[in-house]
Amino acid sequence: MRLIILALFFHYRITNPVDSAYGLWLTSIICEIWFAVSWVLDQFPKWTPINRDTFIDRLSARYEREGEPSELAAVDFFVSTVDPLKEPPLITANTVLSILAVDYPVDKVSCYVSDDGSAMLSFESLVETADFARKWVPFCKKFSIEPRAPEFYFSQKIDYLKDKIQPSFVKERRAMKRDYEEFKVRVNALVAKAQKTPEEGWTMQDGTSWPGNNPRDHPGMIQVFLGHSGAHDIEGNELPRLVYVSREKRPGYQHHKKAGAENALVRVSAVLTNAPFILNLDCDHYVNNSKAVREAMCFLMDPQVGQDVCYVQFPQRFDGIDRSDRYANRNTVFFDVNMKGLDGIQGPVYVGTGCVFNRQALYGYGPPNLPNLPKASSSSSSCSWCGCCSCCCPSKKPSKDLSEVYRDSKRDDLNAAIFNLKEIDNYDEHERSLLISQMSFEKTFGLSSVFIESTLMEYGGVPESANSPTLIKEAIHVISCGYEEKTEWGKEIGWIYGSVTEDILTGFKMHCRGWRSLYCMPLRPAFKGSAPINLSDRLHQVLRWALGSVEIFLSRHCPLWYGFGGGRLKWLQRMAYINTIVYPFTSLPLIAYCSLPAICLLTGKFIIPTLSNLASVWFLGLFISIILTSVLELRWSGVSIEDLWRNEQFWVIGGVSAHLFAVFQGFLKMVAGLDTNFTVTAKAADDGEFGELYMIKWTTLLIPPTTLLIVNLVGVVAGFSDALNSGYEAWGPLFGKVFFAFWVILHLYPFLKGLMGRQNRTPTIVVLWSVLLASVFSLVWVKINPFVQKVDNSTIAQSCISIDC
């Protein structure tokens, strides 16, 4: 219905041009058409929303029989960190502690912490964390506390005695809180010590120099804590394995930032533990629901649907956001509306954290129930398979679709190896090496026979004959900086390179291979993180996401043309991915549309002619249809109207600032090769509540929205002044123009509120630049006045003479 009304509305708008302000009218029409196309694209993920329920008791009944070893699948947790001064070690420690205390068999859990900044502070804080875990983990499991991150557990303002009937609980809780406070003091002392780096670099306790003193030139480092051969908890029970990893870095090698660090963890974990499933978390996202892994296993270990699931994505939830969520940090519309809808197509997109992967999907394999490949002609097929095209007939290159089919066919060979080679342990060393060589695994996965063997184990695990020293040596080898050269890492397997939003790209490649993903929303949020609540950091975060989308749009992986050969990506899923990469370009028509009200008020012109009764019906119908579709979304998604409005406001704020800069930076990178540095978003430390909300940091992202605000406010003042001078008849047309201007100002209001800070401490340079741009814009407009119809003076003179006659 809304689409029909929209078509009728555009029919009226296009067939009724405003001759006196033709340029303004044409600009508004182009912008409105783009907004309509964006709205249509935004509807594709919402056609078949799904709500899923899990039954953890049934999972336990099937895989955890009393008196028998647990048959639940093992899980490797990945935690990534870069800069301990921007990502406080205490936050990372809480995430690690919540993982070690998760409600899952301890022998099935391993936690890998990637320190991509090779900071001794991160290592020392992890040593302290491992020691404190010996007390914290048994306490959590004994009293079934939630959440199992101590900082967030002890800060809860609830009745902690609820459902706790053990008489010793109060005493033990008090002792544990005291132990945690001492742990915090030790970690904070390490942070204070690390504020100033010694000239000779950091030195370890044994007197040797810290290997990672130069973060850009250091060897690979691995340290295994806890686990089978490590320290047990204070009650003598085994603890999950905890592994510190810092991959090798050398000058002249491309390290691919977070995506490269995650791929290094994939290889290390495959050598040391090789769990069939991987759960990756940012360092500030702790496990809020201790049964979260079991929730995911309800899908991944389901015998009917589990085989074809590449990952289970959980929604992101956040602590420490102000009550009104001024900058839409919760992103509720995306996580509670769009992601539920995508679950009904081919699955939600991967959003970078809180995701449980099937390890085989990360290796580039297709699902076992692979859709059939399209049949190519016999001549093309034979030419592709023998490879003679490139040798004998260099001018005849296979088409894009055929080359994709060829790559998929080669992938089928690897699939056959993994799913049919069930008795690899029966081969001797020589036969095993021959097999690996024949399957060209080395060209795909790199020169590590131990790692390649792990990829052939569909259900995970390490060979029983393997010994720890050999595995550690091999683990160091697979994180060397040159390991990925001339392999498929980052191209077809692991986290995919080529964009700062490697998460979207990685999930997209999996969906193109025929996998599907699932969305899991337990009643108690599985994971919680900290969001950048001040305006500057929030805009930089949005800039990074938008820049990643622009990079994908300008790359070979653009959903507009990539992945047609296999025919495994559903059309609605493709349209949803197209929507995720084109949204930054909406910034161009949006900034033009937000400028129109000021122009109309300054010139006295308007983009709409005098409305007839029929036209009023179309306008009224459009507004009613927008309201009704919004109400429908609110009803089935459970999102509040305040969240919907905040999302709408920040769509405008981000669109006229971060998205605009992302488009220009993306094109600069493509045309001039100018790369932009990835900025780690600072994570909030334990300061006053919402203390960062009022912080304003200078950034050029603040200039465009501030300019728009000033121009529109000036326009409103100019419009009222003109109406006062012109008399009663000018007030009617003024109403539409002022309404248009207030639409912009209301959407930018959270930005204005954030810009003023707690005590109106807006950076002076922002105000100066914005006033300067607004003044130049106004002066140029008065001088050029391009949208006002030009009148010939001679025509006026002739008309005057004829009147006199």
JSON list of C-alpha atoms in Angstrom, two decimals, residues 18-23 603 605 779-796:
[
{"chain": "A", "resi": 18, "resn": "VAL", "atom": "CA", "xyz": [7.77, 24.62, -9.79]},
{"chain": "A", "resi": 19, "resn": "ASP", "atom": "CA", "xyz": [8.77, 26.94, -12.63]},
{"chain": "A", "resi": 20, "resn": "SER", "atom": "CA", "xyz": [9.77, 29.82, -10.36]},
{"chain": "A", "resi": 21, "resn": "ALA", "atom": "CA", "xyz": [12.28, 27.60, -8.49]},
{"chain": "A", "resi": 22, "resn": "TYR", "atom": "CA", "xyz": [12.99, 24.87, -11.02]},
{"chain": "A", "resi": 23, "resn": "GLY", "atom": "CA", "xyz": [16.47, 24.06, -9.67]},
{"chain": "A", "resi": 603, "resn": "THR", "atom": "CA", "xyz": [14.93, 33.12, -1.28]},
{"chain": "A", "resi": 605, "resn": "LYS", "atom": "CA", "xyz": [10.78, 30.14, -3.02]},
{"chain": "A", "resi": 779, "resn": "LEU", "atom": "CA", "xyz": [26.84, 35.52, 0.63]},
{"chain": "A", "resi": 780, "resn": "VAL", "atom": "CA", "xyz": [27.40, 33.38, -2.45]},
{"chain": "A", "resi": 781, "resn": "TRP", "atom": "CA", "xyz": [23.71, 32.58, -2.51]},
{"chain": "A", "resi": 782, "resn": "VAL", "atom": "CA", "xyz": [22.70, 36.24, -2.42]},
{"chain": "A", "resi": 783, "resn": "LYS", "atom": "CA", "xyz": [25.18, 37.02, -5.20]},
{"chain": "A", "resi": 784, "resn": "ILE", "atom": "CA", "xyz": [24.38, 34.08, -7.52]},
{"chain": "A", "resi": 785, "resn": "ASN", "atom": "CA", "xyz": [20.77, 33.25, -6.57]},
{"chain": "A", "resi": 786, "resn": "PRO", "atom": "CA", "xyz": [20.69, 30.40, -9.11]},
{"chain": "A", "resi": 787, "resn": "PHE", "atom": "CA", "xyz": [17.21, 28.99, -8.52]},
{"chain": "A", "resi": 788, "resn": "VAL", "atom": "CA", "xyz": [15.29, 32.26, -8.98]},
{"chain": "A", "resi": 789, "resn": "GLN", "atom": "CA", "xyz": [13.95, 32.92, -12.44]},
{"chain": "A", "resi": 790, "resn": "LYS", "atom": "CA", "xyz": [15.96, 35.62, -14.25]},
{"chain": "A", "resi": 791, "resn": "VAL", "atom": "CA", "xyz": [13.97, 38.56, -15.67]},
{"chain": "A", "resi": 792, "resn": "ASP", "atom": "CA", "xyz": [15.13, 40.54, -18.71]},
{"chain": "A", "resi": 793, "resn": "ASN", "atom": "CA", "xyz": [15.18, 44.33, -18.07]},
{"chain": "A", "resi": 794, "resn": "SER", "atom": "CA", "xyz": [14.27, 45.17, -21.69]},
{"chain": "A", "resi": 795, "resn": "THR", "atom": "CA", "xyz": [11.14, 43.04, -21.40]},
{"chain": "A", "resi": 796, "resn": "ILE", "atom": "CA", "xyz": [10.13, 44.99, -18.30]}
]
